[in-house]
mmCIF file with all atom_site columns, N, CA and C in Angstrom:
data_model
loop_
_atom_site.group_PDB
_atom_site.id
_atom_site.type_symbol
_atom_site.label_atom_id
_atom_site.label_alt_id
_atom_site.label_comp_id
_atom_site.label_asym_id
_atom_site.label_entity_id
_atom_site.label_seq_id
_atom_site.pdbx_PDB_ins_code
_atom_site.Cartn_x
_atom_site.Cartn_y
_atom_site.Cartn_z
_atom_site.occupancy
_atom_site.B_iso_or_equiv
_atom_site.pdbx_formal_charge
_atom_site.auth_seq_id
_atom_site.auth_comp_id
_atom_site.auth_asym_id
_atom_site.auth_atom_id
_atom_site.pdbx_PDB_model_num
ATOM 1   N N  . MET I 1 1  ? 32.741 -28.498 29.839 1.00 90.00 ? 1  MET I N  1
ATOM 2   C CA . MET I 1 1  ? 31.773 -27.444 29.408 1.00 90.00 ? 1  MET I CA 1
ATOM 3   C C  . MET I 1 1  ? 32.138 -26.542 29.556 1.00 90.00 ? 1  MET I C  1
ATOM 4   N N  . LYS I 1 2  ? 32.191 -25.552 28.477 1.00 93.00 ? 2  LYS I N  1
ATOM 5   C CA . LYS I 1 2  ? 32.191 -24.169 28.843 1.00 93.00 ? 2  LYS I CA 1
ATOM 6   C C  . LYS I 1 2  ? 31.008 -23.119 29.648 1.00 93.00 ? 2  LYS I C  1
ATOM 7   N N  . GLU I 1 3  ? 31.255 -22.828 30.659 1.00 96.00 ? 3  GLU I N  1
ATOM 8   C CA . GLU I 1 3  ? 30.029 -21.937 30.874 1.00 96.00 ? 3  GLU I CA 1
ATOM 9   C C  . GLU I 1 3  ? 30.163 -20.522 30.729 1.00 96.00 ? 3  GLU I C  1
ATOM 10  N N  . VAL I 1 4  ? 29.556 -19.312 30.746 1.00 97.00 ? 4  VAL I N  1
ATOM 11  C CA . VAL I 1 4  ? 28.915 -18.280 30.422 1.00 97.00 ? 4  VAL I CA 1
ATOM 12  C C  . VAL I 1 4  ? 27.834 -17.819 31.667 1.00 97.00 ? 4  VAL I C  1
ATOM 13  N N  . ASP I 1 5  ? 28.711 -17.290 32.490 1.00 97.00 ? 5  ASP I N  1
ATOM 14  C CA . ASP I 1 5  ? 27.054 -16.132 33.187 1.00 97.00 ? 5  ASP I CA 1
ATOM 15  C C  . ASP I 1 5  ? 27.552 -15.179 33.195 1.00 97.00 ? 5  ASP I C  1
ATOM 16  N N  . ALA I 1 6  ? 25.948 -14.566 32.616 1.00 97.00 ? 6  ALA I N  1
ATOM 17  C CA . ALA I 1 6  ? 25.548 -13.879 31.652 1.00 97.00 ? 6  ALA I CA 1
ATOM 18  C C  . ALA I 1 6  ? 24.392 -13.449 32.937 1.00 97.00 ? 6  ALA I C  1
ATOM 19  N N  . ARG I 1 7  ? 24.005 -14.230 33.882 1.00 96.00 ? 7  ARG I N  1
ATOM 20  C CA . ARG I 1 7  ? 22.554 -13.422 35.156 1.00 96.00 ? 7  ARG I CA 1
ATOM 21  C C  . ARG I 1 7  ? 23.408 -11.469 35.160 1.00 96.00 ? 7  ARG I C  1
ATOM 22  N N  . GLY I 1 8  ? 21.982 -11.233 35.277 1.00 95.00 ? 8  GLY I N  1
ATOM 23  C CA . GLY I 1 8  ? 22.037 -10.260 35.798 1.00 95.00 ? 8  GLY I CA 1
ATOM 24  C C  . GLY I 1 8  ? 22.872 -9.053  34.870 1.00 95.00 ? 8  GLY I C  1
ATOM 25  N N  . LEU I 1 9  ? 23.330 -9.468  33.634 1.00 96.00 ? 9  LEU I N  1
ATOM 26  C CA . LEU I 1 9  ? 24.029 -8.339  32.620 1.00 96.00 ? 9  LEU I CA 1
ATOM 27  C C  . LEU I 1 9  ? 22.742 -7.735  31.837 1.00 96.00 ? 9  LEU I C  1
ATOM 28  N N  . SER I 1 10 ? 23.018 -6.595  31.089 1.00 92.00 ? 10 SER I N  1
ATOM 29  C CA . SER I 1 10 ? 22.194 -6.019  30.511 1.00 92.00 ? 10 SER I CA 1
ATOM 30  C C  . SER I 1 10 ? 22.528 -6.194  28.666 1.00 92.00 ? 10 SER I C  1
ATOM 31  N N  . CYS I 1 11 ? 21.683 -6.050  27.732 1.00 87.00 ? 11 CYS I N  1
ATOM 32  C CA . CYS I 1 11 ? 22.152 -6.886  26.711 1.00 87.00 ? 11 CYS I CA 1
ATOM 33  C C  . CYS I 1 11 ? 22.860 -5.210  26.251 1.00 87.00 ? 11 CYS I C  1
ATOM 34  N N  . PRO I 1 12 ? 24.023 -5.674  25.360 1.00 93.00 ? 12 PRO I N  1
ATOM 35  C CA . PRO I 1 12 ? 24.021 -6.829  24.487 1.00 93.00 ? 12 PRO I CA 1
ATOM 36  C C  . PRO I 1 12 ? 25.241 -7.626  25.138 1.00 93.00 ? 12 PRO I C  1
ATOM 37  N N  . GLU I 1 13 ? 25.416 -7.789  26.476 1.00 97.00 ? 13 GLU I N  1
ATOM 38  C CA . GLU I 1 13 ? 26.619 -8.315  26.977 1.00 97.00 ? 13 GLU I CA 1
ATOM 39  C C  . GLU I 1 13 ? 26.349 -9.558  26.873 1.00 97.00 ? 13 GLU I C  1
ATOM 40  N N  . PRO I 1 14 ? 24.494 -10.231 27.277 1.00 97.00 ? 14 PRO I N  1
ATOM 41  C CA . PRO I 1 14 ? 25.146 -11.314 27.477 1.00 97.00 ? 14 PRO I CA 1
ATOM 42  C C  . PRO I 1 14 ? 25.871 -12.578 25.678 1.00 97.00 ? 14 PRO I C  1
ATOM 43  N N  . LEU I 1 15 ? 25.032 -11.482 24.739 1.00 96.00 ? 15 LEU I N  1
ATOM 44  C CA . LEU I 1 15 ? 24.833 -12.162 23.207 1.00 96.00 ? 15 LEU I CA 1
ATOM 45  C C  . LEU I 1 15 ? 26.362 -12.268 22.816 1.00 96.00 ? 15 LEU I C  1
ATOM 46  N N  . MET I 1 16 ? 27.194 -10.971 22.981 1.00 96.00 ? 16 MET I N  1
ATOM 47  C CA . MET I 1 16 ? 28.517 -11.113 23.058 1.00 96.00 ? 16 MET I CA 1
ATOM 48  C C  . MET I 1 16 ? 29.645 -12.128 23.397 1.00 96.00 ? 16 MET I C  1
ATOM 49  N N  . LEU I 1 17 ? 29.509 -12.091 24.835 1.00 97.00 ? 17 LEU I N  1
ATOM 50  C CA . LEU I 1 17 ? 29.937 -12.956 25.747 1.00 97.00 ? 17 LEU I CA 1
ATOM 51  C C  . LEU I 1 17 ? 29.912 -14.753 24.957 1.00 97.00 ? 17 LEU I C  1
ATOM 52  N N  . THR I 1 18 ? 28.719 -14.762 24.453 1.00 97.00 ? 18 THR I N  1
ATOM 53  C CA . THR I 1 18 ? 28.070 -16.135 23.861 1.00 97.00 ? 18 THR I CA 1
ATOM 54  C C  . THR I 1 18 ? 29.001 -16.280 22.836 1.00 97.00 ? 18 THR I C  1
ATOM 55  N N  . ALA I 1 19 ? 29.087 -14.842 21.958 1.00 96.00 ? 19 ALA I N  1
ATOM 56  C CA . ALA I 1 19 ? 29.807 -15.155 20.662 1.00 96.00 ? 19 ALA I CA 1
ATOM 57  C C  . ALA I 1 19 ? 31.040 -15.158 20.950 1.00 96.00 ? 19 ALA I C  1
ATOM 58  N N  . GLU I 1 20 ? 31.437 -14.796 21.994 1.00 96.00 ? 20 GLU I N  1
ATOM 59  C CA . GLU I 1 20 ? 33.413 -15.143 22.655 1.00 96.00 ? 20 GLU I CA 1
ATOM 60  C C  . GLU I 1 20 ? 33.708 -16.652 22.382 1.00 96.00 ? 20 GLU I C  1
ATOM 61  N N  . ALA I 1 21 ? 32.586 -16.760 23.503 1.00 96.00 ? 21 ALA I N  1
ATOM 62  C CA . ALA I 1 21 ? 32.773 -18.288 23.835 1.00 96.00 ? 21 ALA I CA 1
ATOM 63  C C  . ALA I 1 21 ? 32.669 -19.245 22.614 1.00 96.00 ? 21 ALA I C  1
ATOM 64  N N  . LEU I 1 22 ? 31.797 -19.335 21.570 1.00 94.00 ? 22 LEU I N  1
ATOM 65  C CA . LEU I 1 22 ? 31.188 -20.321 20.989 1.00 94.00 ? 22 LEU I CA 1
ATOM 66  C C  . LEU I 1 22 ? 32.687 -19.752 19.581 1.00 94.00 ? 22 LEU I C  1
ATOM 67  N N  . LYS I 1 23 ? 33.314 -18.959 20.158 1.00 93.00 ? 23 LYS I N  1
ATOM 68  C CA . LYS I 1 23 ? 34.249 -18.776 19.044 1.00 93.00 ? 23 LYS I CA 1
ATOM 69  C C  . LYS I 1 23 ? 35.765 -19.828 19.632 1.00 93.00 ? 23 LYS I C  1
ATOM 70  N N  . ASN I 1 24 ? 35.535 -19.768 20.878 1.00 87.00 ? 24 ASN I N  1
ATOM 71  C CA . ASN I 1 24 ? 36.701 -20.449 21.355 1.00 87.00 ? 24 ASN I CA 1
ATOM 72  C C  . ASN I 1 24 ? 36.219 -22.027 21.978 1.00 87.00 ? 24 ASN I C  1
ATOM 73  N N  . ALA I 1 25 ? 35.330 -22.209 21.687 1.00 88.00 ? 25 ALA I N  1
ATOM 74  C CA . ALA I 1 25 ? 34.778 -23.465 22.731 1.00 88.00 ? 25 ALA I CA 1
ATOM 75  C C  . ALA I 1 25 ? 34.780 -25.058 21.548 1.00 88.00 ? 25 ALA I C  1
ATOM 76  N N  . ASN I 1 26 ? 35.686 -25.938 22.106 1.00 89.00 ? 26 ASN I N  1
ATOM 77  C CA . ASN I 1 26 ? 35.838 -27.213 20.815 1.00 89.00 ? 26 ASN I CA 1
ATOM 78  C C  . ASN I 1 26 ? 34.583 -27.740 21.482 1.00 89.00 ? 26 ASN I C  1
ATOM 79  N N  . GLY I 1 27 ? 33.627 -27.371 22.287 1.00 93.00 ? 27 GLY I N  1
ATOM 80  C CA . GLY I 1 27 ? 32.438 -28.556 22.769 1.00 93.00 ? 27 GLY I CA 1
ATOM 81  C C  . GLY I 1 27 ? 31.471 -27.611 23.290 1.00 93.00 ? 27 GLY I C  1
ATOM 82  N N  . PRO I 1 28 ? 30.641 -28.282 23.516 1.00 97.00 ? 28 PRO I N  1
ATOM 83  C CA . PRO I 1 28 ? 29.457 -27.746 23.957 1.00 97.00 ? 28 PRO I CA 1
ATOM 84  C C  . PRO I 1 28 ? 29.579 -26.198 24.669 1.00 97.00 ? 28 PRO I C  1
ATOM 85  N N  . ILE I 1 29 ? 28.657 -25.441 24.824 1.00 97.00 ? 29 ILE I N  1
ATOM 86  C CA . ILE I 1 29 ? 29.185 -24.189 26.072 1.00 97.00 ? 29 ILE I CA 1
ATOM 87  C C  . ILE I 1 29 ? 27.175 -23.896 27.043 1.00 97.00 ? 29 ILE I C  1
ATOM 88  N N  . LYS I 1 30 ? 27.677 -23.674 27.840 1.00 97.00 ? 30 LYS I N  1
ATOM 89  C CA . LYS I 1 30 ? 26.127 -23.348 28.954 1.00 97.00 ? 30 LYS I CA 1
ATOM 90  C C  . LYS I 1 30 ? 25.987 -21.635 29.176 1.00 97.00 ? 30 LYS I C  1
ATOM 91  N N  . VAL I 1 31 ? 25.054 -21.076 29.065 1.00 98.00 ? 31 VAL I N  1
ATOM 92  C CA . VAL I 1 31 ? 25.110 -20.138 29.037 1.00 98.00 ? 31 VAL I CA 1
ATOM 93  C C  . VAL I 1 31 ? 24.174 -19.641 30.170 1.00 98.00 ? 31 VAL I C  1
ATOM 94  N N  . LEU I 1 32 ? 24.569 -19.013 31.331 1.00 97.00 ? 32 LEU I N  1
ATOM 95  C CA . LEU I 1 32 ? 22.929 -18.803 32.402 1.00 97.00 ? 32 LEU I CA 1
ATOM 96  C C  . LEU I 1 32 ? 22.557 -17.164 32.383 1.00 97.00 ? 32 LEU I C  1
ATOM 97  N N  . VAL I 1 33 ? 21.117 -17.098 31.773 1.00 98.00 ? 33 VAL I N  1
ATOM 98  C CA . VAL I 1 33 ? 20.622 -15.424 31.729 1.00 98.00 ? 33 VAL I CA 1
ATOM 99  C C  . VAL I 1 33 ? 19.676 -15.298 32.537 1.00 98.00 ? 33 VAL I C  1
ATOM 100 N N  . SER I 1 34 ? 19.118 -14.087 32.951 1.00 96.00 ? 34 SER I N  1
ATOM 101 C CA . SER I 1 34 ? 18.347 -14.254 33.922 1.00 96.00 ? 34 SER I CA 1
ATOM 102 C C  . SER I 1 34 ? 17.141 -13.522 32.880 1.00 96.00 ? 34 SER I C  1
ATOM 103 N N  . GLU I 1 35 ? 16.739 -13.228 32.567 1.00 95.00 ? 35 GLU I N  1
ATOM 104 C CA . GLU I 1 35 ? 15.908 -12.599 31.461 1.00 95.00 ? 35 GLU I CA 1
ATOM 105 C C  . GLU I 1 35 ? 15.428 -12.782 30.409 1.00 95.00 ? 35 GLU I C  1
ATOM 106 N N  . PRO I 1 36 ? 13.843 -13.483 30.285 1.00 95.00 ? 36 PRO I N  1
ATOM 107 C CA . PRO I 1 36 ? 13.768 -14.136 29.127 1.00 95.00 ? 36 PRO I CA 1
ATOM 108 C C  . PRO I 1 36 ? 13.809 -14.017 27.950 1.00 95.00 ? 36 PRO I C  1
ATOM 109 N N  . HIS I 1 37 ? 14.041 -12.321 27.435 1.00 95.00 ? 37 HIS I N  1
ATOM 110 C CA . HIS I 1 37 ? 14.199 -12.395 26.105 1.00 95.00 ? 37 HIS I CA 1
ATOM 111 C C  . HIS I 1 37 ? 15.977 -12.015 25.783 1.00 95.00 ? 37 HIS I C  1
ATOM 112 N N  . GLN I 1 38 ? 16.473 -12.365 27.292 1.00 96.00 ? 38 GLN I N  1
ATOM 113 C CA . GLN I 1 38 ? 17.722 -13.054 26.754 1.00 96.00 ? 38 GLN I CA 1
ATOM 114 C C  . GLN I 1 38 ? 17.909 -14.346 26.431 1.00 96.00 ? 38 GLN I C  1
ATOM 115 N N  . LYS I 1 39 ? 17.314 -15.450 27.030 1.00 96.00 ? 39 LYS I N  1
ATOM 116 C CA . LYS I 1 39 ? 17.029 -16.867 26.427 1.00 96.00 ? 39 LYS I CA 1
ATOM 117 C C  . LYS I 1 39 ? 16.904 -16.711 24.860 1.00 96.00 ? 39 LYS I C  1
ATOM 118 N N  . THR I 1 40 ? 15.771 -16.106 24.684 1.00 96.00 ? 40 THR I N  1
ATOM 119 C CA . THR I 1 40 ? 15.492 -15.706 23.286 1.00 96.00 ? 40 THR I CA 1
ATOM 120 C C  . THR I 1 40 ? 16.575 -15.279 22.330 1.00 96.00 ? 40 THR I C  1
ATOM 121 N N  . ASN I 1 41 ? 17.302 -14.480 22.650 1.00 96.00 ? 41 ASN I N  1
ATOM 122 C CA . ASN I 1 41 ? 17.972 -13.823 21.882 1.00 96.00 ? 41 ASN I CA 1
ATOM 123 C C  . ASN I 1 41 ? 19.385 -14.832 21.904 1.00 96.00 ? 41 ASN I C  1
ATOM 124 N N  . ILE I 1 42 ? 19.514 -15.423 22.749 1.00 97.00 ? 42 ILE I N  1
ATOM 125 C CA . ILE I 1 42 ? 20.732 -16.675 22.464 1.00 97.00 ? 42 ILE I CA 1
ATOM 126 C C  . ILE I 1 42 ? 20.395 -17.439 21.969 1.00 97.00 ? 42 ILE I C  1
ATOM 127 N N  . GLU I 1 43 ? 19.165 -17.918 21.769 1.00 97.00 ? 43 GLU I N  1
ATOM 128 C CA . GLU I 1 43 ? 18.823 -19.176 21.372 1.00 97.00 ? 43 GLU I CA 1
ATOM 129 C C  . GLU I 1 43 ? 18.755 -18.842 19.882 1.00 97.00 ? 43 GLU I C  1
ATOM 130 N N  . LYS I 1 44 ? 17.822 -18.082 19.188 1.00 97.00 ? 44 LYS I N  1
ATOM 131 C CA . LYS I 1 44 ? 18.272 -17.213 18.078 1.00 97.00 ? 44 LYS I CA 1
ATOM 132 C C  . LYS I 1 44 ? 19.856 -16.938 17.429 1.00 97.00 ? 44 LYS I C  1
ATOM 133 N N  . PHE I 1 45 ? 20.472 -16.401 18.460 1.00 96.00 ? 45 PHE I N  1
ATOM 134 C CA . PHE I 1 45 ? 21.725 -16.392 18.061 1.00 96.00 ? 45 PHE I CA 1
ATOM 135 C C  . PHE I 1 45 ? 22.529 -17.975 17.582 1.00 96.00 ? 45 PHE I C  1
ATOM 136 N N  . ALA I 1 46 ? 22.466 -18.780 18.561 1.00 96.00 ? 46 ALA I N  1
ATOM 137 C CA . ALA I 1 46 ? 22.816 -20.137 18.032 1.00 96.00 ? 46 ALA I CA 1
ATOM 138 C C  . ALA I 1 46 ? 22.357 -20.687 17.122 1.00 96.00 ? 46 ALA I C  1
ATOM 139 N N  . LYS I 1 47 ? 21.187 -20.189 16.572 1.00 97.00 ? 47 LYS I N  1
ATOM 140 C CA . LYS I 1 47 ? 20.181 -20.995 15.494 1.00 97.00 ? 47 LYS I CA 1
ATOM 141 C C  . LYS I 1 47 ? 21.479 -20.319 14.167 1.00 97.00 ? 47 LYS I C  1
ATOM 142 N N  . ASP I 1 48 ? 21.370 -19.338 14.170 1.00 96.00 ? 48 ASP I N  1
ATOM 143 C CA . ASP I 1 48 ? 21.840 -18.434 13.015 1.00 96.00 ? 48 ASP I CA 1
ATOM 144 C C  . ASP I 1 48 ? 23.452 -18.834 12.553 1.00 96.00 ? 48 ASP I C  1
ATOM 145 N N  . LYS I 1 49 ? 23.675 -19.163 13.934 1.00 94.00 ? 49 LYS I N  1
ATOM 146 C CA . LYS I 1 49 ? 25.566 -19.912 13.681 1.00 94.00 ? 49 LYS I CA 1
ATOM 147 C C  . LYS I 1 49 ? 25.136 -21.201 13.532 1.00 94.00 ? 49 LYS I C  1
ATOM 148 N N  . GLY I 1 50 ? 24.114 -22.277 12.870 1.00 96.00 ? 50 GLY I N  1
ATOM 149 C CA . GLY I 1 50 ? 23.904 -23.456 12.822 1.00 96.00 ? 50 GLY I CA 1
ATOM 150 C C  . GLY I 1 50 ? 24.146 -24.112 14.161 1.00 96.00 ? 50 GLY I C  1
ATOM 151 N N  . LYS I 1 51 ? 23.933 -24.108 15.585 1.00 96.00 ? 51 LYS I N  1
ATOM 152 C CA . LYS I 1 51 ? 24.472 -24.483 16.406 1.00 96.00 ? 51 LYS I CA 1
ATOM 153 C C  . LYS I 1 51 ? 22.368 -25.157 17.151 1.00 96.00 ? 51 LYS I C  1
ATOM 154 N N  . LYS I 1 52 ? 22.700 -26.459 18.002 1.00 97.00 ? 52 LYS I N  1
ATOM 155 C CA . LYS I 1 52 ? 21.030 -26.165 18.395 1.00 97.00 ? 52 LYS I CA 1
ATOM 156 C C  . LYS I 1 52 ? 21.101 -26.240 19.813 1.00 97.00 ? 52 LYS I C  1
ATOM 157 N N  . ALA I 1 53 ? 19.940 -25.303 20.359 1.00 98.00 ? 53 ALA I N  1
ATOM 158 C CA . ALA I 1 53 ? 20.417 -24.417 21.884 1.00 98.00 ? 53 ALA I CA 1
ATOM 159 C C  . ALA I 1 53 ? 19.134 -25.284 22.441 1.00 98.00 ? 53 ALA I C  1
ATOM 160 N N  . THR I 1 54 ? 19.509 -25.760 23.386 1.00 97.00 ? 54 THR I N  1
ATOM 161 C CA . THR I 1 54 ? 18.682 -26.169 24.565 1.00 97.00 ? 54 THR I CA 1
ATOM 162 C C  . THR I 1 54 ? 18.120 -25.559 25.868 1.00 97.00 ? 54 THR I C  1
ATOM 163 N N  . SER I 1 55 ? 16.930 -25.005 26.040 1.00 97.00 ? 55 SER I N  1
ATOM 164 C CA . SER I 1 55 ? 16.826 -24.095 27.384 1.00 97.00 ? 55 SER I CA 1
ATOM 165 C C  . SER I 1 55 ? 16.389 -25.038 28.257 1.00 97.00 ? 55 SER I C  1
ATOM 166 N N  . THR I 1 56 ? 16.463 -24.797 29.596 1.00 97.00 ? 56 THR I N  1
ATOM 167 C CA . THR I 1 56 ? 16.170 -24.632 30.757 1.00 97.00 ? 56 THR I CA 1
ATOM 168 C C  . THR I 1 56 ? 15.794 -23.774 31.818 1.00 97.00 ? 56 THR I C  1
ATOM 169 N N  . GLU I 1 57 ? 14.461 -23.610 32.445 1.00 95.00 ? 57 GLU I N  1
ATOM 170 C CA . GLU I 1 57 ? 14.402 -22.902 33.321 1.00 95.00 ? 57 GLU I CA 1
ATOM 171 C C  . GLU I 1 57 ? 14.139 -23.522 34.846 1.00 95.00 ? 57 GLU I C  1
ATOM 172 N N  . LYS I 1 58 ? 15.447 -22.680 35.413 1.00 88.00 ? 58 LYS I N  1
ATOM 173 C CA . LYS I 1 58 ? 15.756 -22.920 37.075 1.00 88.00 ? 58 LYS I CA 1
ATOM 174 C C  . LYS I 1 58 ? 15.449 -21.789 37.704 1.00 88.00 ? 58 LYS I C  1
ATOM 175 N N  . SER I 1 59 ? 14.943 -21.763 39.013 1.00 88.00 ? 59 SER I N  1
ATOM 176 C CA . SER I 1 59 ? 14.032 -21.064 39.741 1.00 88.00 ? 59 SER I CA 1
ATOM 177 C C  . SER I 1 59 ? 14.087 -20.240 38.301 1.00 88.00 ? 59 SER I C  1
ATOM 178 N N  . SER I 1 60 ? 13.944 -18.729 38.675 1.00 89.00 ? 60 SER I N  1
ATOM 179 C CA . SER I 1 60 ? 13.772 -17.633 38.111 1.00 89.00 ? 60 SER I CA 1
ATOM 180 C C  . SER I 1 60 ? 15.233 -17.377 36.563 1.00 89.00 ? 60 SER I C  1
ATOM 181 N N  . GLU I 1 61 ? 15.863 -18.171 36.455 1.00 96.00 ? 61 GLU I N  1
ATOM 182 C CA . GLU I 1 61 ? 16.853 -18.035 35.683 1.00 96.00 ? 61 GLU I CA 1
ATOM 183 C C  . GLU I 1 61 ? 17.169 -19.264 34.465 1.00 96.00 ? 61 GLU I C  1
ATOM 184 N N  . PHE I 1 62 ? 17.540 -18.943 33.300 1.00 98.00 ? 62 PHE I N  1
ATOM 185 C CA . PHE I 1 62 ? 17.591 -19.889 32.254 1.00 98.00 ? 62 PHE I CA 1
ATOM 186 C C  . PHE I 1 62 ? 18.859 -20.342 32.296 1.00 98.00 ? 62 PHE I C  1
ATOM 187 N N  . GLU I 1 63 ? 19.263 -21.778 31.728 1.00 97.00 ? 63 GLU I N  1
ATOM 188 C CA . GLU I 1 63 ? 20.351 -22.352 31.160 1.00 97.00 ? 63 GLU I CA 1
ATOM 189 C C  . GLU I 1 63 ? 20.360 -22.395 29.875 1.00 97.00 ? 63 GLU I C  1
ATOM 190 N N  . ILE I 1 64 ? 21.146 -22.021 28.705 1.00 98.00 ? 64 ILE I N  1
ATOM 191 C CA . ILE I 1 64 ? 21.045 -22.395 27.442 1.00 98.00 ? 64 ILE I CA 1
ATOM 192 C C  . ILE I 1 64 ? 22.111 -23.479 27.699 1.00 98.00 ? 64 ILE I C  1
ATOM 193 N N  . VAL I 1 65 ? 21.494 -24.394 26.687 1.00 98.00 ? 65 VAL I N  1
ATOM 194 C CA . VAL I 1 65 ? 23.166 -25.231 26.542 1.00 98.00 ? 65 VAL I CA 1
ATOM 195 C C  . VAL I 1 65 ? 23.002 -25.336 24.900 1.00 98.00 ? 65 VAL I C  1
ATOM 196 N N  . ILE I 1 66 ? 24.418 -24.820 24.232 1.00 98.00 ? 66 ILE I N  1
ATOM 197 C CA . ILE I 1 66 ? 24.286 -24.913 23.359 1.00 98.00 ? 66 ILE I CA 1
ATOM 198 C C  . ILE I 1 66 ? 25.598 -25.782 22.107 1.00 98.00 ? 66 ILE I C  1
ATOM 199 N N  . GLU I 1 67 ? 25.349 -26.490 21.495 1.00 96.00 ? 67 GLU I N  1
ATOM 200 C CA . GLU I 1 67 ? 25.842 -27.919 21.109 1.00 96.00 ? 67 GLU I CA 1
ATOM 201 C C  . GLU I 1 67 ? 26.344 -27.408 19.263 1.00 96.00 ? 67 GLU I C  1
#
């Protein structure tokens, strides 16, 4: 599983990194972000691309798996 570590980055960097990873991925990708609004943006982006996004909160960070 490809992992995108976008923790601590400012928008739109997490979204740009996710888009690039989705373009090149053959399977699911895991995206790590540190802000709730970034999680929401990534989930919406995945849905717009016809993908399923599952989020979990780990301490004060978020892990989104896009399939």
